[in-house]
Structures are given as structure tokens and as C-alpha cells.
């Protein structure tokens, strides 16, 4: 019998191996996931609703497929689905075809809210599993919280300005924004892309394989890296910047990355993001000029380095009252406009104990490089838990 404690320590890829081998049944795993939600979601409020009947039916289908000899790369893996996407969304259907079992809809901000880095349910706000006084970030709030709390090992998100990366950073998990256009997205402005939230980098890689069919990760040792704490404009907390840079130094020390001094001077993309989102007849000349300037500067940067590293957010998690005047998206949304892929990794905590993410960005189409770096970084940051995840 799969205990709750054992369930919460398993990665998605380890669950899939065990179910495929007959060591566990998908039904056992799903029952454990639903029990975990029952035990923990009263405080966290990561789920707006759960789908126990559907989940158990789907688990039975997975078990039947396994008995027939069907190979499923994510067999029996419980999945959180970002609210608003549903079971028919591209991510959900591809992941279900790979063997995932969707168990419920995770929280997002209230429609029409003035800020987006939180989650809303009819039971109250979603809390951060690391500290209930903190927001988990957003807009993929419930997905990040459910993964961080151990309720699911993998959840879907979408990232239009940092909505995967910000909650992943604040919940100390992994979040990936693929290159814009690699995965289908319902966004006329072209800013949004689907992406995974996971406790383990291997699981984010398994997500990408399930959705794109790519089977390998790009080799990644060593790659040149440039650092910027502000991108040239952000008001980044010194404690956050120091924590992220310390994590980067560990990756350099491990031989994964080779530092290169670069000057990063992007223009603040806020007017461009708003202009693209709100434009009904195309972008204005001022927006077009801003985007062109930043795109040109990013081309120069990636002509010199393979990877650009930054803190994921300029400040630590805010409370449930909101971020105030701070711009949580300052270090993420430039790459929604430019389309570059980015991954956030847990970088440790500030002296005050607040979680910090390290964001790695690379050239268009380089998400497999980022995931390889993420997998290797996990061995550096968390050597004990990286054992036996494959």
C-alpha cells in the first residue's frame, strides 16, 4: 500500500516507472493523491475543485493499458490542471495521452483583479506551503502550491508575464516557460505559452517530451553565462539578488557554467507588454520601437553568452494584501515579449528565510538546454533528492 508519506516523496518520473513495472497501480497512486489533497488543501487551498470520479476512472484506464502492454511515459502520474484550461486543453490532453491522471482544477486569480500574483478559491486565498502568510505567486498559483505541498508532482500552468516562473520561484519549485510558439496557446497577443510546474527538473523535462515528442536533452557542460540582477531597469532587492547570484556561483563552481562579463541594459518592457496586450489594431510606433531595441540588445547578449541568469523576481513573496507598488513581473515579462525560453530553479533563501528563484534564459528553441542545466543544477543544489529520480 502506498502511504501518504511515500507518495509525497515520489517524482512524476519515479511514479511512472513504478506503475509501468507493476510495482504500483495508477489507482493506488491516485487514491494517495486525493487523500493528500483531503489532508493538506484545507490550509493551502490550491484546488478550486477536484475530480475524484473522473480521476479514478482514468486511473483504471491507465491500469488496463499497462496490462495490455502499452508503454506510457507518465503512467499514473497525478496532474493538477490550471483553472480555465480544463480537460480538453492541449496540455491536458497530451499529458493524459502520456498516462497522466488529472485530479482537479488549481486556483488562479479572481477575474478582474488588479494584481495577478495570487490565487482565489471560494474558500479563501491560496496560501504558500512554505509560509501561509505569503502568496504563492501567480497566476498559476494553485498549480505551484499543489506541487510544493506534495499534492501532485506535476501541474500545468501558463506564462504570459511570468505566471509560471513567479509562483515556481516563490514556492521553491521548478517552472519552465518554453519558447513562444513551441506549444499552442490561446493568446492573440502572442505573449502567453503553456508550461509545467514540478518539484523535480526531470519531471519538467518529461512534460516537454510528452508535449513535443523530443526525447533528448541538449548537452550542457560548460556553457557561458552572463549575469544581471536588474536587466538594466528593475528595482531588485539586494537580498534577493545576492541569494540568486550565490546559487549561480555554485553552478559555476560545479563546472556547469562559465561566467562572462556582460552589460545588460534592456529598456523597461512595461509599455510594450501593455501595448501588445491592449492593441486592437496593432502595436503603436513607440511600442514597436521599444520591442525592436530590446530584441536587438538580446541578440547581442546571446551572441556573447549561451545563458543569461537573473533572479526570477525582484522581491520576495508578498502577503495576501498584494505587492503594493512593486513589480513582481519586472524580471520575467521581457522574455514573454521577446519569446525566449526561461526556467526558474530554487536558489535558496534570503537571510530572512524568503525563497528566491534563479532564472536562466537562453536563445530561442533552447528549452532542452535549459532543462539539462536544470537537471544538473538539481544535483548541485539538492544532491540527496536527485538520486533515483529517473
Tab-separated table of C-alpha atoms in Angstrom:
chain	number	residue	atom	x	y	z
A	1	UNK	CA	0.000	0.000	0.000
A	2	UNK	CA	1.287	3.451	-0.934
A	3	UNK	CA	1.439	5.608	2.171
A	4	UNK	CA	0.898	9.356	2.096
A	5	UNK	CA	4.481	9.936	3.212
A	6	UNK	CA	5.862	7.734	0.451
A	7	UNK	CA	3.599	9.345	-2.157
A	8	UNK	CA	4.752	12.867	-1.393
A	9	UNK	CA	8.415	11.909	-1.844
A	10	UNK	CA	7.948	10.431	-5.329
A	11	UNK	CA	8.758	12.319	-8.509
A	12	UNK	CA	6.484	12.032	-11.530
A	13	UNK	CA	9.058	10.003	-13.416
A	14	UNK	CA	9.521	7.603	-10.480
A	15	UNK	CA	5.753	7.115	-10.225
A	16	UNK	CA	5.580	6.360	-13.946
A	17	UNK	CA	8.376	3.786	-13.729
A	18	UNK	CA	6.689	2.057	-10.786
A	19	UNK	CA	3.263	1.973	-12.454
A	20	UNK	CA	4.693	0.787	-15.766
A	21	UNK	CA	6.565	-2.007	-13.960
A	22	UNK	CA	3.517	-3.068	-11.955
A	23	UNK	CA	5.093	-2.072	-8.632
A	24	UNK	CA	2.202	0.354	-8.097
A	25	UNK	CA	-1.177	0.704	-9.733
A	26	UNK	CA	-2.404	4.015	-11.082
A	27	UNK	CA	-5.438	3.628	-8.810
A	28	UNK	CA	-3.194	3.353	-5.719
A	29	UNK	CA	-1.326	6.488	-6.723
A	30	UNK	CA	-4.467	8.485	-7.466
A	31	UNK	CA	-6.074	7.422	-4.191
A	32	UNK	CA	-2.946	8.633	-2.385
A	33	UNK	CA	-3.058	11.938	-4.270
A	34	UNK	CA	-6.706	12.535	-3.408
A	35	UNK	CA	-6.024	11.638	0.231
A	36	UNK	CA	-3.168	14.129	0.255
A	37	UNK	CA	-5.445	16.847	-1.127
A	38	UNK	CA	-8.016	15.993	1.531
A	39	UNK	CA	-5.398	16.295	4.273
A	40	UNK	CA	-3.484	19.374	3.106
A	41	UNK	CA	-5.698	21.535	0.940
A	42	UNK	CA	-7.808	22.834	3.793
A	43	UNK	CA	-4.974	25.226	4.627
A	44	UNK	CA	-3.273	25.612	1.240
A	45	UNK	CA	-6.434	25.955	-0.884
A	46	UNK	CA	-4.558	25.069	-4.076
A	47	UNK	CA	-7.568	23.438	-5.749
A	48	UNK	CA	-10.779	25.134	-6.780
A	49	UNK	CA	-12.326	21.721	-7.326
A	50	UNK	CA	-11.233	18.097	-7.524
A	51	UNK	CA	-12.451	15.405	-9.899
A	52	UNK	CA	-12.301	12.171	-7.862
A	53	UNK	CA	-14.696	10.158	-10.036
A	54	UNK	CA	-13.005	11.151	-13.278
A	55	UNK	CA	-9.567	10.570	-11.754
A	56	UNK	CA	-10.388	7.053	-10.589
A	57	UNK	CA	-11.957	6.189	-13.950
A	58	UNK	CA	-8.881	7.478	-15.758
A	59	UNK	CA	-6.598	5.560	-13.370
A	60	UNK	CA	-8.492	2.366	-14.172
A	61	UNK	CA	-7.960	3.053	-17.885
A	62	UNK	CA	-4.232	3.530	-17.321
A	63	UNK	CA	-4.001	0.272	-15.370
A	64	UNK	CA	-5.840	-1.525	-18.170
A	65	UNK	CA	-3.451	-0.081	-20.753
A	66	UNK	CA	-0.461	-1.242	-18.717
A	67	UNK	CA	-1.896	-4.769	-18.524
A	68	UNK	CA	-2.207	-4.741	-22.338
A	69	UNK	CA	1.469	-3.863	-22.650
A	70	UNK	CA	1.037	-0.209	-23.612
A	71	UNK	CA	4.010	1.949	-22.673
A	72	UNK	CA	3.058	5.281	-21.107
A	73	UNK	CA	5.906	7.661	-20.217
A	74	UNK	CA	3.870	9.327	-17.444
A	75	UNK	CA	1.804	6.320	-16.373
A	76	UNK	CA	-0.403	7.056	-13.377
A	77	UNK	CA	1.058	10.489	-12.595
A	78	UNK	CA	-1.489	12.698	-10.766
A	79	UNK	CA	-1.798	16.056	-12.517
A	80	UNK	CA	-3.059	19.439	-11.370
A	81	UNK	CA	-4.753	21.409	-14.156
A	82	UNK	CA	-4.701	25.192	-14.116
A	83	UNK	CA	-8.260	26.510	-13.768
A	84	UNK	CA	-9.636	27.892	-17.002
A	85	UNK	CA	-7.887	25.251	-19.102
A	86	UNK	CA	-9.912	22.141	-18.328
A	87	UNK	CA	-9.538	18.578	-19.503
A	88	UNK	CA	-9.776	19.468	-23.194
A	89	UNK	CA	-6.839	21.893	-23.234
A	90	UNK	CA	-3.783	20.984	-25.310
A	91	UNK	CA	-1.615	20.370	-22.247
A	92	UNK	CA	-4.235	18.249	-20.510
A	93	UNK	CA	-4.964	16.008	-23.486
A	94	UNK	CA	-1.298	15.426	-24.368
A	95	UNK	CA	-0.368	14.655	-20.789
A	96	UNK	CA	-3.363	12.338	-20.372
A	97	UNK	CA	-2.302	10.513	-23.543
A	98	UNK	CA	1.105	10.034	-21.923
A	99	UNK	CA	-0.565	8.437	-18.879
A	100	UNK	CA	-1.194	11.372	-16.529
A	101	UNK	CA	-4.341	11.394	-14.414
A	102	UNK	CA	-5.843	14.883	-13.936
A	103	UNK	CA	-7.230	15.144	-10.402
A	104	UNK	CA	-8.525	18.715	-10.211
A	105	UNK	CA	-8.531	22.369	-11.234
A	106	UNK	CA	-5.960	24.564	-9.488
A	107	UNK	CA	-6.565	28.145	-8.420
A	108	UNK	CA	-5.908	31.328	-10.370
A	109	UNK	CA	-6.550	35.000	-9.526
A	110	UNK	CA	-10.074	36.357	-9.338
A	111	UNK	CA	-11.292	37.617	-12.704
A	112	UNK	CA	-10.840	41.362	-12.980
A	113	UNK	CA	-8.397	41.569	-10.086
A	114	UNK	CA	-5.967	44.463	-10.116
A	115	UNK	CA	-2.932	42.224	-9.474
A	116	UNK	CA	-2.257	38.670	-10.550
A	117	UNK	CA	0.317	37.133	-8.214
A	118	UNK	CA	-2.139	35.248	-6.019
A	119	UNK	CA	-4.783	32.513	-6.203
A	120	UNK	CA	-8.513	32.680	-5.452
A	121	UNK	CA	-10.917	29.968	-4.324
A	122	UNK	CA	-14.393	30.134	-2.834
A	123	UNK	CA	-12.756	29.012	0.448
A	124	UNK	CA	-10.321	31.913	0.565
A	125	UNK	CA	-6.932	32.767	-0.944
A	126	UNK	CA	-4.392	30.141	-1.879
A	127	UNK	CA	-1.550	30.102	0.633
A	128	UNK	CA	2.117	29.386	0.100
A	129	UNK	CA	3.063	25.943	1.500
A	130	UNK	CA	6.338	27.444	2.739
A	131	UNK	CA	4.531	30.058	4.844
A	132	UNK	CA	0.737	30.550	4.901
A	133	UNK	CA	1.217	34.299	5.345
A	134	UNK	CA	2.779	34.535	1.889
A	135	UNK	CA	1.139	34.475	-1.508
A	136	UNK	CA	2.266	31.554	-3.684
A	137	UNK	CA	2.583	33.932	-6.645
A	138	UNK	CA	0.556	33.664	-9.808
A	139	UNK	CA	-1.255	33.454	-11.944
A	140	UNK	CA	-0.503	29.699	-11.840
A	141	UNK	CA	-0.919	29.974	-8.076
A	142	UNK	CA	-2.708	26.752	-7.241
A	143	UNK	CA	-0.541	24.689	-9.569
A	144	UNK	CA	2.613	25.868	-7.806
A	145	UNK	CA	1.122	25.433	-4.342
A	146	UNK	CA	-0.221	21.944	-5.087
A	147	UNK	CA	3.179	20.807	-6.331
A	148	UNK	CA	5.105	22.413	-3.469
A	149	UNK	CA	2.732	20.893	-0.899
A	150	UNK	CA	3.235	17.402	-2.334
A	151	UNK	CA	-0.365	17.005	-3.513
A	152	UNK	CA	0.733	16.408	-7.115
A	153	UNK	CA	4.221	16.018	-8.577
A	154	UNK	CA	3.313	17.888	-11.761
A	155	UNK	CA	0.863	20.622	-12.726
A	156	UNK	CA	0.073	22.690	-15.781
A	157	UNK	CA	0.475	26.430	-15.949
A	158	UNK	CA	0.593	29.228	-18.468
A	159	UNK	CA	3.043	32.104	-18.597
A	160	UNK	CA	2.112	35.445	-20.145
A	161	UNK	CA	4.282	37.699	-17.985
A	162	UNK	CA	5.907	35.276	-15.548
A	163	UNK	CA	2.833	33.334	-14.432
A	164	UNK	CA	4.702	30.007	-14.294
A	165	UNK	CA	8.090	31.327	-13.193
A	166	UNK	CA	6.973	33.665	-10.395
A	167	UNK	CA	4.906	31.111	-8.420
A	168	UNK	CA	7.547	28.446	-9.022
A	169	UNK	CA	10.188	30.767	-7.552
A	170	UNK	CA	8.084	31.707	-4.533
A	171	UNK	CA	7.145	28.073	-3.833
A	172	UNK	CA	10.736	26.829	-4.354
A	173	UNK	CA	9.994	24.510	-7.268
A	174	UNK	CA	10.876	24.322	-10.987
A	175	UNK	CA	8.951	26.255	-13.628
A	176	UNK	CA	9.546	26.401	-17.391
A	177	UNK	CA	8.423	28.946	-19.969
A	178	UNK	CA	9.160	27.414	-23.382
A	179	UNK	CA	9.966	29.477	-26.455
A	180	UNK	CA	6.853	31.321	-27.587
A	181	UNK	CA	5.087	29.281	-30.266
A	182	UNK	CA	6.629	25.909	-29.400
A	183	UNK	CA	3.343	24.937	-27.719
A	184	UNK	CA	-0.098	26.136	-28.854
A	185	UNK	CA	-1.578	28.951	-26.767
A	186	UNK	CA	-4.892	30.780	-26.808
A	187	UNK	CA	-3.427	34.271	-26.823
A	188	UNK	CA	-3.893	36.691	-29.699
A	189	UNK	CA	-1.133	38.943	-28.347
A	190	UNK	CA	1.402	36.114	-28.609
A	191	UNK	CA	2.711	36.643	-25.077
A	192	UNK	CA	1.385	33.524	-23.366
A	193	UNK	CA	2.727	29.992	-23.506
A	194	UNK	CA	1.874	26.787	-21.617
A	195	UNK	CA	4.450	25.489	-19.177
A	196	UNK	CA	4.950	22.980	-16.348
A	197	UNK	CA	5.416	23.347	-12.605
A	198	UNK	CA	7.262	20.483	-10.921
A	199	UNK	CA	9.330	19.653	-7.851
A	200	UNK	CA	11.978	17.964	-9.987
A	201	UNK	CA	13.643	19.102	-13.198
A	202	UNK	CA	13.338	15.590	-14.666
A	203	UNK	CA	9.571	15.940	-14.408
A	204	UNK	CA	9.552	19.251	-16.285
A	205	UNK	CA	11.625	17.537	-18.970
A	206	UNK	CA	9.131	14.656	-19.094
A	207	UNK	CA	6.341	17.212	-19.563
A	208	UNK	CA	8.129	18.738	-22.548
A	209	UNK	CA	8.790	15.318	-24.086
A	210	UNK	CA	5.113	14.422	-23.753
A	211	UNK	CA	4.014	17.627	-25.474
A	212	UNK	CA	6.669	17.933	-28.191
A	213	UNK	CA	7.963	14.412	-28.761
A	214	UNK	CA	11.605	15.452	-28.249
A	215	UNK	CA	13.340	12.594	-26.489
A	216	UNK	CA	16.747	14.010	-25.582
A	217	UNK	CA	18.122	16.945	-23.632
A	218	UNK	CA	20.852	19.130	-25.092
A	219	UNK	CA	24.373	18.621	-23.701
A	220	UNK	CA	25.265	21.460	-21.400
A	221	UNK	CA	28.792	21.481	-19.937
A	222	UNK	CA	30.127	24.058	-19.648
A	223	UNK	CA	28.088	26.886	-21.175
A	224	UNK	CA	28.907	30.579	-20.998
A	225	UNK	CA	26.670	32.616	-18.712
A	226	UNK	CA	26.140	36.307	-18.125
A	227	UNK	CA	24.563	37.760	-15.002
A	228	UNK	CA	22.215	40.679	-14.430
A	229	UNK	CA	20.306	41.420	-11.252
A	230	UNK	CA	18.182	44.155	-12.859
A	231	UNK	CA	18.181	43.690	-16.669
A	232	UNK	CA	19.025	47.382	-16.672
A	233	UNK	CA	15.838	48.748	-15.124
A	234	UNK	CA	14.367	46.605	-12.319
A	235	UNK	CA	14.432	47.642	-8.653
A	236	UNK	CA	15.742	44.360	-7.271
A	237	UNK	CA	16.100	43.676	-3.562
A	238	UNK	CA	19.791	43.273	-2.651
A	239	UNK	CA	18.996	40.185	-0.553
A	240	UNK	CA	17.199	38.548	-3.481
A	241	UNK	CA	19.997	39.437	-5.902
A	242	UNK	CA	22.693	38.144	-3.547
A	243	UNK	CA	20.871	34.848	-2.980
A	244	UNK	CA	20.335	34.208	-6.688
A	245	UNK	CA	23.911	35.118	-7.558
A	246	UNK	CA	25.234	32.840	-4.832
A	247	UNK	CA	23.285	29.961	-6.400
A	248	UNK	CA	24.734	30.825	-9.800
A	249	UNK	CA	28.248	30.747	-8.339
A	250	UNK	CA	27.591	27.197	-7.123
A	251	UNK	CA	26.721	26.151	-10.680
A	252	UNK	CA	29.868	27.834	-11.952
A	253	UNK	CA	31.878	26.083	-9.248
A	254	UNK	CA	30.387	22.743	-10.309
A	255	UNK	CA	31.585	23.303	-13.878
A	256	UNK	CA	28.130	23.652	-15.433
A	257	UNK	CA	28.528	27.283	-16.462
A	258	UNK	CA	31.440	29.552	-17.335
A	259	UNK	CA	30.960	33.205	-16.354
A	260	UNK	CA	31.306	36.013	-18.897
A	261	UNK	CA	31.049	39.686	-18.027
A	262	UNK	CA	28.286	41.404	-19.982
A	263	UNK	CA	26.363	44.645	-19.668
A	264	UNK	CA	22.590	44.173	-19.784
A	265	UNK	CA	20.668	47.374	-20.452
A	266	UNK	CA	17.180	46.485	-21.590
A	267	UNK	CA	14.531	49.164	-21.619
A	268	UNK	CA	11.656	48.630	-19.191
A	269	UNK	CA	9.225	46.469	-21.217
A	270	UNK	CA	6.108	47.521	-19.282
A	271	UNK	CA	4.764	49.872	-22.011
A	272	UNK	CA	5.397	47.239	-24.677
A	273	UNK	CA	3.652	44.460	-22.753
A	274	UNK	CA	0.618	46.644	-22.087
A	275	UNK	CA	0.642	47.926	-25.647
A	276	UNK	CA	0.648	44.430	-27.116
A	277	UNK	CA	-1.994	43.158	-24.714
A	278	UNK	CA	-4.329	46.091	-25.312
A	279	UNK	CA	-3.703	46.725	-29.016
A	280	UNK	CA	-6.755	46.067	-31.163
A	281	UNK	CA	-5.222	47.423	-34.385
A	282	UNK	CA	-1.569	46.532	-33.993
A	283	UNK	CA	1.224	47.927	-31.861
A	284	UNK	CA	1.922	51.654	-31.794
A	285	UNK	CA	5.186	53.034	-33.244
A	286	UNK	CA	6.510	53.648	-29.723
A	287	UNK	CA	5.812	50.041	-28.708
A	288	UNK	CA	7.352	48.727	-31.920
A	289	UNK	CA	10.495	50.789	-31.299
A	290	UNK	CA	10.831	49.571	-27.694
A	291	UNK	CA	10.471	45.940	-28.747
A	292	UNK	CA	12.978	46.405	-31.568
A	293	UNK	CA	15.524	47.987	-29.221
A	294	UNK	CA	15.231	45.180	-26.669
A	295	UNK	CA	15.268	42.454	-29.316
A	296	UNK	CA	18.455	43.908	-30.765
A	297	UNK	CA	20.112	44.060	-27.366
A	298	UNK	CA	19.125	40.466	-26.593
A	299	UNK	CA	20.603	39.339	-29.918
A	300	UNK	CA	23.872	40.988	-28.892
A	301	UNK	CA	23.749	39.288	-25.488
A	302	UNK	CA	23.128	35.817	-26.895
A	303	UNK	CA	25.866	36.323	-29.468
A	304	UNK	CA	28.255	36.532	-26.497
A	305	UNK	CA	26.776	34.060	-23.990
A	306	UNK	CA	24.717	30.885	-24.096
A	307	UNK	CA	22.726	31.688	-20.966
A	308	UNK	CA	21.568	34.856	-19.222
A	309	UNK	CA	20.994	34.470	-15.470
A	310	UNK	CA	18.862	36.739	-13.271
A	311	UNK	CA	16.821	36.491	-10.098
A	312	UNK	CA	13.354	35.297	-11.107
A	313	UNK	CA	11.616	38.081	-9.209
A	314	UNK	CA	12.945	41.404	-7.918
A	315	UNK	CA	11.450	40.918	-4.462
A	316	UNK	CA	10.440	38.033	-2.173
A	317	UNK	CA	6.851	36.754	-1.792
A	318	UNK	CA	4.356	39.389	-0.746
A	319	UNK	CA	1.476	38.845	1.640
A	320	UNK	CA	-2.154	38.304	0.736
A	321	UNK	CA	-2.789	42.040	0.610
A	322	UNK	CA	-0.853	42.254	-2.665
A	323	UNK	CA	2.511	43.502	-3.911
A	324	UNK	CA	1.776	47.200	-3.479
A	325	UNK	CA	3.821	49.314	-5.912
A	326	UNK	CA	6.368	46.543	-6.509
A	327	UNK	CA	6.503	44.929	-9.954
A	328	UNK	CA	6.757	41.184	-9.419
A	329	UNK	CA	6.982	40.659	-13.200
A	330	UNK	CA	9.893	43.048	-13.769
A	331	UNK	CA	12.458	40.315	-14.482
A	332	UNK	CA	10.195	37.886	-16.343
A	333	UNK	CA	7.929	39.658	-18.814
A	334	UNK	CA	10.685	40.916	-21.112
A	335	UNK	CA	11.064	37.304	-22.264
A	336	UNK	CA	7.351	36.892	-22.957
A	337	UNK	CA	7.714	39.792	-25.385
A	338	UNK	CA	10.980	38.566	-26.913
A	339	UNK	CA	9.853	34.924	-26.916
A	340	UNK	CA	12.989	33.491	-25.303
A	341	UNK	CA	12.677	30.315	-23.194
A	342	UNK	CA	13.355	30.593	-19.470
A	343	UNK	CA	13.460	28.262	-16.490
A	344	UNK	CA	13.394	29.084	-12.788
A	345	UNK	CA	15.172	26.950	-10.200
A	346	UNK	CA	15.092	27.097	-6.383
A	347	UNK	CA	18.094	29.244	-5.444
A	348	UNK	CA	17.807	29.109	-1.665
A	349	UNK	CA	16.522	31.700	0.766
A	350	UNK	CA	17.357	35.227	1.850
A	351	UNK	CA	18.718	35.803	5.374
A	352	UNK	CA	15.071	36.359	6.373
A	353	UNK	CA	14.137	32.873	5.108
A	354	UNK	CA	12.308	34.010	1.964
A	355	UNK	CA	12.501	31.786	-1.142
A	356	UNK	CA	14.393	33.035	-4.185
A	357	UNK	CA	14.393	31.727	-7.744
A	358	UNK	CA	17.303	31.708	-10.189
A	359	UNK	CA	16.102	32.386	-13.746
A	360	UNK	CA	18.099	31.013	-16.684
A	361	UNK	CA	17.276	32.317	-20.171
A	362	UNK	CA	18.701	31.158	-23.493
A	363	UNK	CA	18.300	31.504	-27.243
A	364	UNK	CA	15.014	30.742	-28.997
A	365	UNK	CA	14.426	27.000	-29.180
A	366	UNK	CA	16.820	26.264	-26.320
A	367	UNK	CA	14.428	24.837	-23.736
A	368	UNK	CA	16.128	21.434	-23.856
A	369	UNK	CA	19.418	23.102	-22.920
A	370	UNK	CA	17.690	24.845	-20.015
A	371	UNK	CA	16.179	21.584	-18.811
A	372	UNK	CA	19.527	19.811	-18.997
A	373	UNK	CA	21.037	22.599	-16.918
A	374	UNK	CA	18.108	22.343	-14.507
A	375	UNK	CA	18.594	18.596	-14.095
A	376	UNK	CA	22.312	19.052	-13.445
A	377	UNK	CA	21.694	22.033	-11.147
A	378	UNK	CA	19.372	19.909	-9.028
A	379	UNK	CA	22.269	17.540	-8.364
A	380	UNK	CA	24.297	20.505	-7.124
A	381	UNK	CA	21.584	22.167	-5.037
A	382	UNK	CA	19.865	19.016	-3.715
A	383	UNK	CA	22.256	16.054	-4.062
A	384	UNK	CA	20.261	13.765	-1.772
A	385	UNK	CA	16.935	14.123	-3.537
A	386	UNK	CA	18.373	13.900	-7.060
A	387	UNK	CA	19.211	10.224	-6.556
A	388	UNK	CA	16.885	7.696	-8.209
A	389	UNK	CA	14.585	10.112	-9.973
A	390	UNK	CA	14.874	8.696	-13.446
